[in-house]
Amino acid sequence: MTGEANPSAVEVVPSKQAAEPAYAPEPGTDAEDKVFYKVRIADPFIELHTGPGAGYPIFYVVDRGTEVSVIRRKTDWFRIETSDGKSGWASRDQMRETLLPTGDKFKLIEMGLEDFSQRKWNIGFTGGEFESTPVFSLFTGYSFTENLTGEFHFGKSVGDRSSATYYKGNMVMQPFPDFKYSPYLTLGLGEIKVDPSVILISANKEKNSFAQVGLGLQRYISRSFLFRVEANEYVIFSSGTSDNSEVIREWKFGFAVFF
């Protein structure tokens, strides 16, 4: 087989079974993630991946004229099953120009606010100030429920006379997850390592544990992206015999992608 696949890959085939899944849905998936309809490949071929992402290997190619069932959607990927039981994932780009029986384009539903409130994983980047020193951080999170998410953060603060690295685990509580502007509260614990030149924590050069509390606001933007801004307060505990602790304030904003 030669040539490249055109995005105009499938056309919808009217079928009395179109509303019936040809494949048993996976346990634990949300009903909103599932779509059931019959399609026929209209282009030379479409490629099926072993998972919902470009990084998963291509294991099968479905030829033109083959009738398949679309049984589930996960963000921009669709799970497809052939009549002989082969099941894999096709990208939204290959499904973009799907045709209705009338010849009109079948408009795929974009990721929306409902997907935002039902997301499971997110990964993002933020920047701001950590006690008047520039700070940048990477984070990833998993939503246990609509209202509760666990996050892990890695942050680096670098200034002319100071630098510090911290790791922390956060619990993020969202009282209104369905809001486009969704406020949240964070509680976390972590560890900070201060460079010897830093005088943020009484010139202590060792690692210090801390507790953190914060308030933030995140906004769904479009597709699978969100914007967030937050303010945090850290209580950094002395690692020596002294009972002294120091309060550090941080603000930052950034972007994340959810899936």
Coordinates of C-alpha atoms in Angstrom, one line a residue:
M1 CA 0.0 0.0 0.0
T2 CA 1.4 3.4 -0.9
G3 CA 0.4 7.0 -0.5
E4 CA -0.6 9.0 2.6
A5 CA -4.0 9.0 4.3
N6 CA -6.3 11.9 3.7
P7 CA -8.1 13.3 6.8
S8 CA -11.4 12.6 5.0
A9 CA -11.3 9.1 6.4
V10 CA -14.8 8.0 7.2
E11 CA -18.4 8.4 6.3
V12 CA -21.3 7.6 8.6
V13 CA -23.4 4.6 7.5
P14 CA -27.1 4.7 8.7
S15 CA -27.8 1.6 10.7
K16 CA -30.5 0.4 13.0
Q17 CA -27.7 -0.8 15.3
A18 CA -25.9 2.6 15.3
A19 CA -27.0 3.3 18.8
E20 CA -25.8 -0.2 20.0
P21 CA -22.2 -0.6 21.1
A22 CA -20.4 -3.3 19.1
Y23 CA -17.9 -3.6 22.0
A24 CA -18.5 -4.0 25.7
P25 CA -17.6 -0.7 27.4
E26 CA -14.6 -0.7 29.6
P27 CA -15.3 -0.9 33.3
G28 CA -15.1 2.4 35.2
T29 CA -15.5 4.7 32.2
D30 CA -17.9 7.6 32.2
A31 CA -21.0 7.3 30.0
E32 CA -20.3 10.8 28.6
D33 CA -17.0 9.4 27.1
K34 CA -18.8 6.8 25.0
V35 CA -20.1 7.3 21.5
F36 CA -21.8 4.6 19.4
Y37 CA -22.2 4.7 15.7
K38 CA -21.3 2.9 12.5
V39 CA -18.9 4.4 10.0
R40 CA -17.4 3.2 6.7
I41 CA -13.9 4.0 5.7
A42 CA -14.0 6.3 2.7
D43 CA -10.3 7.0 2.3
P44 CA -7.5 4.6 1.4
F45 CA -7.0 3.7 5.0
I46 CA -6.9 4.9 8.6
E47 CA -4.3 3.9 11.2
L48 CA -5.2 2.3 14.6
H49 CA -3.0 2.9 17.6
T50 CA -2.8 0.6 20.7
G51 CA -3.8 3.6 22.9
P52 CA -5.3 7.1 22.8
G53 CA -2.2 9.0 21.8
A54 CA 0.3 9.5 19.0
G55 CA 3.0 7.9 21.2
Y56 CA 1.3 4.6 21.1
P57 CA 2.4 2.3 18.2
I58 CA 0.3 1.7 15.1
F59 CA -0.7 -2.0 15.1
Y60 CA -3.4 -2.1 12.3
V61 CA -4.5 -0.3 9.2
V62 CA -8.2 -0.4 8.2
D63 CA -8.7 -0.3 4.5
R64 CA -11.2 1.7 2.4
G65 CA -14.8 0.3 2.4
T66 CA -14.5 -1.4 5.8
E67 CA -17.4 -0.8 8.1
V68 CA -16.4 -0.2 11.7
S69 CA -18.0 0.8 15.0
V70 CA -16.9 3.9 16.9
I71 CA -17.4 2.9 20.6
R72 CA -15.7 5.5 22.7
R73 CA -14.1 8.9 22.7
K74 CA -11.2 10.0 25.0
T75 CA -10.3 13.6 24.4
D76 CA -9.1 13.8 20.8
W77 CA -9.0 10.0 20.2
F78 CA -11.7 7.5 19.2
R79 CA -11.8 3.8 19.9
I80 CA -12.8 1.9 16.8
E81 CA -13.6 -1.8 16.4
T82 CA -13.8 -3.8 13.2
S83 CA -16.3 -6.5 12.5
D84 CA -13.6 -9.2 13.1
G85 CA -12.9 -7.9 16.6
K86 CA -9.8 -5.7 16.1
S87 CA -10.0 -2.7 18.3
G88 CA -7.7 0.4 18.4
W89 CA -7.6 4.2 18.6
A90 CA -7.9 6.7 15.7
S91 CA -7.0 10.3 16.0
R92 CA -9.5 13.1 15.7
D93 CA -7.6 14.5 12.7
Q94 CA -8.4 11.3 10.8
M95 CA -12.1 11.6 11.8
R96 CA -12.4 15.3 11.2
E97 CA -14.0 15.1 7.7
T98 CA -16.4 12.4 8.4
L99 CA -19.4 12.5 6.0
L100 CA -23.1 12.1 6.8
P101 CA -25.2 10.1 4.4
T102 CA -26.4 13.4 2.9
G103 CA -22.8 14.3 2.0
D104 CA -22.6 16.9 4.7
K105 CA -19.7 16.9 7.1
F106 CA -20.3 15.2 10.4
K107 CA -19.3 17.8 13.0
L108 CA -17.4 16.2 15.9
I109 CA -18.1 17.7 19.3
E110 CA -15.2 19.8 20.6
M111 CA -13.9 19.3 24.1
G112 CA -16.0 21.5 26.4
L113 CA -16.7 22.7 29.9
E114 CA -18.3 19.3 30.8
D115 CA -15.0 17.6 29.9
F116 CA -13.1 20.0 32.1
S117 CA -15.2 19.1 35.1
Q118 CA -14.8 15.4 34.4
R119 CA -11.1 15.4 33.7
K120 CA -8.8 12.8 35.4
W121 CA -5.3 13.9 34.7
N122 CA -3.7 17.3 34.2
I123 CA -0.1 18.6 33.7
G124 CA 1.0 22.2 33.7
F125 CA 3.5 24.9 34.2
T126 CA 3.4 28.0 36.4
G127 CA 5.6 31.1 37.0
G128 CA 5.5 33.9 39.6
E129 CA 7.3 35.1 42.7
F130 CA 8.5 33.2 45.8
E131 CA 9.2 35.8 48.5
S132 CA 10.1 38.4 45.8
T133 CA 12.3 35.9 43.9
P134 CA 11.2 34.5 40.5
V135 CA 9.9 31.0 40.7
F136 CA 8.9 28.4 38.1
S137 CA 7.2 25.1 38.7
L138 CA 5.9 22.0 36.9
F139 CA 3.0 20.0 38.3
T140 CA 0.8 17.1 37.5
G141 CA -2.4 16.0 39.2
Y142 CA -5.1 13.3 39.3
S143 CA -8.7 13.9 40.1
F144 CA -10.1 11.4 42.6
T145 CA -13.6 13.1 42.5
E146 CA -15.0 16.2 40.9
N147 CA -14.1 18.1 44.0
L148 CA -10.8 16.6 45.1
T149 CA -7.5 16.4 43.2
G150 CA -4.1 15.3 44.3
E151 CA -1.1 17.2 42.8
F152 CA 2.7 16.9 42.8
H153 CA 4.8 20.0 42.3
F154 CA 8.4 20.6 41.5
G155 CA 9.5 24.2 41.8
K156 CA 12.7 26.2 41.3
S157 CA 13.3 29.7 42.6
V158 CA 16.3 31.6 41.1
G159 CA 17.5 35.1 41.9
D160 CA 20.6 37.2 41.9
R161 CA 21.5 36.2 45.4
S162 CA 19.3 33.2 46.1
S163 CA 18.1 29.9 44.7
A164 CA 15.9 27.2 46.1
T165 CA 14.3 24.0 45.0
Y166 CA 11.1 22.5 46.4
Y167 CA 8.9 19.4 46.1
K168 CA 5.4 19.2 47.5
G169 CA 2.3 17.2 47.4
N170 CA -1.0 19.1 47.4
M171 CA -4.7 18.3 47.9
V172 CA -6.8 20.6 45.8
M173 CA -10.4 21.1 46.8
Q174 CA -12.9 22.6 44.3
P175 CA -16.3 23.4 45.7
F176 CA -17.7 24.3 42.3
P177 CA -16.0 22.1 39.7
D178 CA -18.6 22.9 37.0
F179 CA -18.0 26.6 37.0
K180 CA -16.0 28.1 34.1
Y181 CA -14.2 30.2 36.8
S182 CA -13.6 27.6 39.5
P183 CA -12.1 28.6 42.8
Y184 CA -10.0 26.1 44.8
L185 CA -8.2 25.6 48.1
T186 CA -4.9 23.8 48.4
L187 CA -3.2 22.2 51.4
G188 CA 0.2 20.7 51.0
L189 CA 3.4 19.3 52.6
G190 CA 6.8 19.3 51.1
E191 CA 10.5 19.9 51.4
I192 CA 12.7 22.8 50.3
K193 CA 16.4 22.8 49.6
V194 CA 18.1 26.2 49.9
D195 CA 21.4 27.1 48.2
P196 CA 24.2 28.1 50.6
S197 CA 24.0 31.7 49.3
V198 CA 20.3 32.1 50.2
I199 CA 19.4 33.9 53.4
L200 CA 15.7 33.0 53.3
I201 CA 15.7 30.6 56.3
S202 CA 18.2 32.0 58.8
A203 CA 21.2 30.9 56.6
N204 CA 20.3 27.3 57.2
K205 CA 21.9 25.2 54.5
E206 CA 20.0 22.0 55.1
K207 CA 16.8 20.7 53.7
N208 CA 13.7 22.0 55.5
S209 CA 10.2 20.6 55.6
F210 CA 7.2 22.9 55.1
A211 CA 3.4 23.1 55.3
Q212 CA 1.5 25.1 52.7
V213 CA -2.0 26.6 52.3
G214 CA -3.3 28.4 49.3
L215 CA -6.2 29.9 47.4
G216 CA -6.6 29.9 43.6
L217 CA -8.8 30.3 40.6
Q218 CA -8.7 28.3 37.4
R219 CA -10.6 29.0 34.2
Y220 CA -11.4 26.6 31.4
I221 CA -10.2 28.1 28.1
S222 CA -10.9 25.8 25.2
R223 CA -10.4 22.2 24.1
S224 CA -8.3 20.7 26.9
F225 CA -6.6 23.8 28.2
L226 CA -7.1 25.8 31.4
F227 CA -5.6 28.8 33.1
R228 CA -4.9 29.1 36.8
V229 CA -3.7 31.7 39.2
E230 CA -3.0 31.1 42.9
A231 CA -1.5 32.6 46.1
N232 CA 0.3 30.3 48.6
E233 CA 1.7 30.7 52.1
Y234 CA 4.4 28.4 53.3
V235 CA 5.4 27.7 56.9
I236 CA 9.0 26.5 56.7
F237 CA 10.2 24.6 59.8
S238 CA 13.7 24.8 61.1
S239 CA 15.7 21.7 60.7
G240 CA 17.9 22.4 63.7
T241 CA 17.2 22.5 67.4
S242 CA 15.5 25.9 67.2
D243 CA 11.8 26.1 67.2
N244 CA 11.9 29.0 64.8
S245 CA 9.9 28.8 61.6
E246 CA 9.6 31.2 58.7
V247 CA 6.6 32.3 56.7
I248 CA 7.1 32.6 52.9
R249 CA 4.5 33.9 50.5
E250 CA 4.2 32.9 46.8
W251 CA 2.0 33.9 43.9
K252 CA 2.0 32.4 40.5
F253 CA 0.0 31.8 37.3
G254 CA 0.2 29.4 34.5
F255 CA -1.5 26.9 32.1
A256 CA -2.4 23.3 32.2
V257 CA -3.7 20.7 29.8
F258 CA -6.2 18.1 31.0
F259 CA -7.0 14.6 29.7

